[in-house]
């Protein structure tokens, strides 16, 4: 995938690594605490995170995965890299601390052509962002411990006579 940012824009505040990650030139402040992954006291950002820091609105030419990332961020969540290609989804707030805050769930980007059963074999509660060529949607996967035929309380009509 080609970088949607002009090369001159990249050099303003970030250095691109050989692996395609971006390192902020000034890491003395805590302005990126809602982004990236820290390794050996260096913060590494993905391309979509750098694009989001530049402009909070997704542009027409951005890849679908980048547009989905913008949607998550603009909906009040933080999405930080986890393990195994999964991301950690957090509620966004001004005192966010990745060490102390608890993730809502794991999230993974998947192609519309992937078999969902294969993607979530080992998952407990997880969110999937299903990517198409130009659209995306989110699925929440929940582990079912026990199947039964009773109606959950939240789906029962109120003031209805019980059988």
Coordinates of C-alpha atoms in Angstrom, one line a residue:
X1 CA 0.0 0.0 0.0
X2 CA 1.3 3.4 -0.9
X3 CA 1.5 6.1 1.8
X4 CA -1.2 8.7 1.2
X5 CA 1.0 11.4 2.8
X6 CA 3.4 13.4 0.7
X7 CA 7.0 12.7 1.6
X8 CA 7.6 16.3 2.8
X9 CA 4.7 16.0 5.2
X10 CA 6.3 12.8 6.7
X11 CA 9.5 14.6 7.6
X12 CA 7.9 17.5 9.5
X13 CA 7.6 15.6 12.8
X14 CA 8.2 11.9 12.1
X15 CA 11.0 9.6 10.9
X16 CA 9.9 6.6 8.9
X17 CA 11.7 3.3 9.9
X18 CA 12.6 0.5 7.6
X19 CA 9.6 -1.5 8.9
X20 CA 7.2 1.2 7.8
X21 CA 6.5 2.5 11.3
X22 CA 6.9 6.2 12.2
X23 CA 8.9 7.6 15.1
X24 CA 8.0 11.1 16.4
X25 CA 11.1 13.3 16.3
X26 CA 10.2 14.9 19.6
X27 CA 9.3 12.2 22.2
X28 CA 9.8 14.5 25.3
X29 CA 6.1 15.2 25.7
X30 CA 3.2 12.9 26.4
X31 CA 1.2 14.1 23.4
X32 CA 1.1 10.7 21.8
X33 CA -0.1 8.6 24.8
X34 CA -3.3 7.6 22.9
X35 CA -1.3 6.2 20.0
X36 CA 1.3 3.6 19.0
X37 CA 3.4 1.1 20.8
X38 CA 6.4 1.8 23.0
X39 CA 9.5 -0.4 22.7
X40 CA 12.9 0.4 24.3
X41 CA 11.7 3.9 25.3
X42 CA 10.8 4.7 21.7
X43 CA 7.3 5.3 20.5
X44 CA 6.4 3.7 17.1
X45 CA 3.3 4.7 15.2
X46 CA 1.4 3.1 12.4
X47 CA 0.7 5.1 9.2
X48 CA -3.0 5.6 10.1
X49 CA -2.1 7.0 13.5
X50 CA 0.2 9.6 11.9
X51 CA -2.6 10.5 9.4
X52 CA -5.0 10.9 12.3
X53 CA -2.7 13.1 14.2
X54 CA -2.4 15.4 11.1
X55 CA -6.1 15.6 10.4
X56 CA -9.0 13.9 12.2
X57 CA -11.1 13.5 9.1
X58 CA -10.5 10.6 6.7
X59 CA -9.9 11.6 3.1
X60 CA -11.6 9.9 0.1
X61 CA -8.4 8.3 -1.1
X62 CA -7.5 6.6 2.2
X63 CA -7.6 2.8 2.4
X64 CA -10.7 1.2 4.0
X65 CA -8.6 0.1 7.0
X66 CA -7.5 3.6 7.6
X67 CA -11.1 4.9 7.4
X68 CA -12.2 2.3 9.9
X69 CA -9.4 3.4 12.3
X70 CA -10.6 7.0 11.9
X71 CA -14.1 5.9 12.7
X72 CA -13.0 4.1 15.9
X73 CA -11.0 7.1 17.1
X74 CA -13.7 9.7 16.3
X75 CA -16.3 7.5 18.1
X76 CA -14.4 8.0 21.4
X77 CA -12.1 4.9 21.6
X78 CA -8.4 4.3 21.5
X79 CA -7.1 1.4 19.4
X80 CA -3.6 0.3 20.4
X81 CA -1.5 -2.6 19.0
X82 CA -1.7 -5.8 20.9
X83 CA -0.3 -9.3 20.2
X84 CA -0.9 -11.6 17.3
X85 CA -2.2 -9.0 14.9
X86 CA -4.9 -8.0 17.3
X87 CA -5.5 -4.5 18.8
X88 CA -6.7 -3.5 22.2
X89 CA -9.8 -1.3 22.3
X90 CA -10.0 1.3 25.1
X91 CA -12.5 4.0 26.0
X92 CA -10.8 7.4 25.2
X93 CA -10.6 9.9 28.1
X94 CA -8.2 12.7 29.0
X95 CA -6.4 10.8 31.7
X96 CA -5.8 7.7 29.5
X97 CA -3.0 5.5 30.7
X98 CA -2.3 2.3 28.7
X99 CA -0.7 0.7 31.8
X100 CA -3.6 1.3 34.2
X101 CA -6.7 1.4 32.0
X102 CA -8.4 -1.9 31.2
X103 CA -9.1 -2.8 27.5
X104 CA -12.8 -3.2 26.6
X105 CA -11.9 -6.1 24.2
X106 CA -9.5 -7.3 21.6
X107 CA -10.1 -6.2 18.0
X108 CA -8.9 -7.6 14.7
X109 CA -9.1 -6.4 11.1
X110 CA -10.3 -9.1 8.8
X111 CA -11.0 -9.3 5.1
X112 CA -14.6 -10.0 4.0
X113 CA -13.3 -13.1 2.3
X114 CA -11.9 -14.7 5.5
X115 CA -13.8 -17.4 7.3
X116 CA -15.0 -15.8 10.5
X117 CA -15.0 -19.2 12.2
X118 CA -11.2 -19.5 11.5
X119 CA -10.5 -16.0 12.6
X120 CA -12.1 -16.3 16.0
X121 CA -11.4 -19.9 17.0
X122 CA -9.3 -19.0 20.1
X123 CA -11.1 -15.7 20.8
X124 CA -13.2 -15.0 23.8
X125 CA -14.9 -11.6 23.7
X126 CA -13.5 -9.9 20.6
X127 CA -14.5 -7.3 18.0
X128 CA -13.9 -7.8 14.3
X129 CA -13.6 -5.1 11.8
X130 CA -14.6 -6.7 8.5
X131 CA -13.0 -4.8 5.6
X132 CA -14.4 -4.8 2.0
X133 CA -12.9 -2.8 -0.9
X134 CA -14.6 0.4 0.1
X135 CA -16.7 -0.2 3.3
X136 CA -16.2 -1.7 6.7
X137 CA -18.4 -3.0 9.5
X138 CA -17.9 -4.2 13.1
X139 CA -18.9 -7.5 14.6
X140 CA -18.8 -8.2 18.4
X141 CA -18.0 -11.9 19.1
X142 CA -18.9 -13.2 22.5
X143 CA -18.1 -16.6 23.9
X144 CA -21.2 -18.6 24.8
X145 CA -20.7 -20.7 27.9
X146 CA -24.0 -22.5 27.8
X147 CA -26.8 -22.6 25.3
X148 CA -30.4 -22.7 26.4
X149 CA -33.8 -21.8 25.0
X150 CA -34.8 -19.2 27.6
X151 CA -35.3 -15.6 26.6
X152 CA -32.8 -13.1 28.1
X153 CA -34.3 -10.6 30.5
X154 CA -33.3 -7.7 28.2
X155 CA -35.5 -9.1 25.4
X156 CA -38.6 -9.8 27.5
X157 CA -41.6 -7.4 27.2
X158 CA -42.3 -5.5 30.3
X159 CA -45.6 -6.0 32.1
X160 CA -46.2 -9.1 30.0
X161 CA -47.8 -12.0 31.9
X162 CA -45.4 -14.8 32.5
X163 CA -46.3 -18.3 31.2

